[in-house]
């Protein structure tokens, strides 16, 4: 939900169609980042994916994961946080795999770069 100052109702910017794995749904969203263009990125925990909703979109797209929960470089296991660096690289806290992964997001998918393993990572700043 996006809440504008002085309003009494929020605006749904991602999900909102009940819990599930469709492109209009989320299941236990755990982290969110909004870029300068108003694009919303969500760590979708139970669906093991990172979703992107451009401003005004009625459905999202999977930009990382979405290949079932697991430990391969194209899989996530309980993503709970995300952040971008100044170069546009996406960092994902992958709680179930005890790692933080770095991705270079491109228009036609993503390129896996690297990961660092931790015991139970839960957020980034």
Tab-separated table of C-alpha atoms in Angstrom:
chain	number	residue	atom	x	y	z
A	1	UNK	CA	0.000	0.000	0.000
A	2	UNK	CA	1.132	3.499	-0.787
A	3	UNK	CA	-0.159	6.200	1.527
A	4	UNK	CA	-0.096	9.780	0.274
A	5	UNK	CA	0.220	12.484	2.916
A	6	UNK	CA	-3.177	13.713	4.063
A	7	UNK	CA	-5.208	10.871	2.525
A	8	UNK	CA	-7.464	8.433	4.354
A	9	UNK	CA	-7.097	5.521	1.934
A	10	UNK	CA	-4.031	3.771	0.576
A	11	UNK	CA	-3.279	2.838	-3.026
A	12	UNK	CA	-2.441	-0.777	-3.836
A	13	UNK	CA	0.849	-0.776	-5.755
A	14	UNK	CA	1.687	-4.512	-5.666
A	15	UNK	CA	-0.378	-7.634	-5.072
A	16	UNK	CA	-3.822	-7.056	-3.638
A	17	UNK	CA	-5.482	-10.101	-5.208
A	18	UNK	CA	-5.192	-12.380	-2.199
A	19	UNK	CA	-2.275	-14.636	-1.350
A	20	UNK	CA	-0.952	-16.861	-4.116
A	21	UNK	CA	1.655	-17.252	-6.839
A	22	UNK	CA	0.007	-15.415	-9.740
A	23	UNK	CA	1.511	-12.256	-11.232
A	24	UNK	CA	-1.091	-10.174	-9.357
A	25	UNK	CA	-0.442	-11.948	-6.050
A	26	UNK	CA	2.141	-12.174	-3.281
A	27	UNK	CA	2.598	-14.701	-0.502
A	28	UNK	CA	4.186	-13.307	2.662
A	29	UNK	CA	5.989	-10.279	1.179
A	30	UNK	CA	8.953	-9.464	3.405
A	31	UNK	CA	10.908	-6.629	1.814
A	32	UNK	CA	10.172	-3.726	-0.497
A	33	UNK	CA	12.210	-1.129	-2.395
A	34	UNK	CA	10.834	1.687	-4.552
A	35	UNK	CA	13.151	3.242	-7.135
A	36	UNK	CA	13.220	6.842	-8.380
A	37	UNK	CA	10.746	5.981	-11.185
A	38	UNK	CA	8.192	4.587	-8.748
A	39	UNK	CA	8.874	0.958	-9.670
A	40	UNK	CA	8.133	-1.324	-6.717
A	41	UNK	CA	10.341	-4.364	-5.997
A	42	UNK	CA	9.119	-6.968	-3.491
A	43	UNK	CA	10.805	-9.949	-1.818
A	44	UNK	CA	7.998	-12.537	-2.116
A	45	UNK	CA	9.020	-14.970	0.635
A	46	UNK	CA	6.710	-17.976	0.184
A	47	UNK	CA	6.952	-17.854	-3.626
A	48	UNK	CA	10.778	-17.746	-3.538
A	49	UNK	CA	10.987	-14.831	-5.953
A	50	UNK	CA	11.586	-11.117	-6.380
A	51	UNK	CA	8.758	-9.285	-8.131
A	52	UNK	CA	8.785	-5.949	-9.987
A	53	UNK	CA	5.792	-3.656	-10.529
A	54	UNK	CA	6.401	-0.588	-12.717
A	55	UNK	CA	4.415	2.456	-11.603
A	56	UNK	CA	0.752	2.000	-12.563
A	57	UNK	CA	1.129	-1.686	-13.540
A	58	UNK	CA	-1.780	-4.066	-12.887
A	59	UNK	CA	0.484	-7.088	-12.560
A	60	UNK	CA	4.097	-7.715	-11.685
A	61	UNK	CA	6.890	-9.700	-13.287
A	62	UNK	CA	9.347	-12.139	-11.756
A	63	UNK	CA	12.874	-10.741	-11.999
A	64	UNK	CA	14.756	-13.187	-9.746
A	65	UNK	CA	13.827	-16.692	-8.642
A	66	UNK	CA	10.386	-18.095	-9.346
A	67	UNK	CA	11.955	-21.474	-10.156
A	68	UNK	CA	10.812	-23.151	-6.961
A	69	UNK	CA	12.587	-22.768	-3.660
A	70	UNK	CA	16.122	-24.111	-3.688
A	71	UNK	CA	19.812	-23.445	-3.474
A	72	UNK	CA	20.821	-23.041	-7.133
A	73	UNK	CA	21.944	-19.617	-8.379
A	74	UNK	CA	18.572	-19.117	-10.141
A	75	UNK	CA	16.584	-20.086	-7.036
A	76	UNK	CA	15.790	-18.446	-3.724
A	77	UNK	CA	14.720	-19.969	-0.435
A	78	UNK	CA	12.828	-17.449	1.704
A	79	UNK	CA	13.929	-14.089	0.284
A	80	UNK	CA	13.285	-11.558	3.035
A	81	UNK	CA	15.084	-8.365	2.033
A	82	UNK	CA	16.476	-6.528	-0.951
A	83	UNK	CA	18.466	-3.437	-1.802
A	84	UNK	CA	20.071	-1.770	-4.820
A	85	UNK	CA	23.540	-0.268	-4.948
A	86	UNK	CA	24.407	2.886	-6.883
A	87	UNK	CA	25.324	0.790	-9.938
A	88	UNK	CA	21.877	-0.818	-10.159
A	89	UNK	CA	22.934	-4.201	-8.798
A	90	UNK	CA	20.258	-5.955	-6.759
A	91	UNK	CA	21.200	-7.617	-3.465
A	92	UNK	CA	18.801	-10.228	-2.078
A	93	UNK	CA	18.803	-11.579	1.478
A	94	UNK	CA	18.167	-15.306	0.872
A	95	UNK	CA	17.388	-16.418	4.432
A	96	UNK	CA	16.798	-20.130	3.790
A	97	UNK	CA	20.091	-20.478	1.917
A	98	UNK	CA	22.073	-18.419	4.460
A	99	UNK	CA	23.352	-16.074	1.768
A	100	UNK	CA	23.113	-12.666	0.173
A	101	UNK	CA	23.075	-12.823	-3.618
A	102	UNK	CA	24.026	-10.059	-6.032
A	103	UNK	CA	22.234	-9.758	-9.386
A	104	UNK	CA	22.659	-7.475	-12.385
A	105	UNK	CA	19.066	-6.856	-13.445
A	106	UNK	CA	18.602	-6.501	-17.202
A	107	UNK	CA	15.516	-5.972	-19.360
A	108	UNK	CA	15.409	-9.628	-20.455
A	109	UNK	CA	16.212	-11.315	-17.177
A	110	UNK	CA	19.044	-11.304	-14.729
A	111	UNK	CA	22.647	-12.329	-14.443
A	112	UNK	CA	23.823	-13.964	-11.234
A	113	UNK	CA	27.056	-12.458	-9.953
A	114	UNK	CA	28.052	-13.636	-6.550
A	115	UNK	CA	26.893	-14.611	-3.120
A	116	UNK	CA	28.135	-14.358	0.410
A	117	UNK	CA	27.029	-16.960	2.954
A	118	UNK	CA	25.757	-16.104	6.432
A	119	UNK	CA	24.084	-18.005	9.265
A	120	UNK	CA	20.625	-16.341	9.252
A	121	UNK	CA	20.663	-13.066	7.275
A	122	UNK	CA	17.428	-11.110	7.679
A	123	UNK	CA	17.902	-7.655	6.159
A	124	UNK	CA	20.092	-5.203	4.243
A	125	UNK	CA	20.503	-1.476	4.579
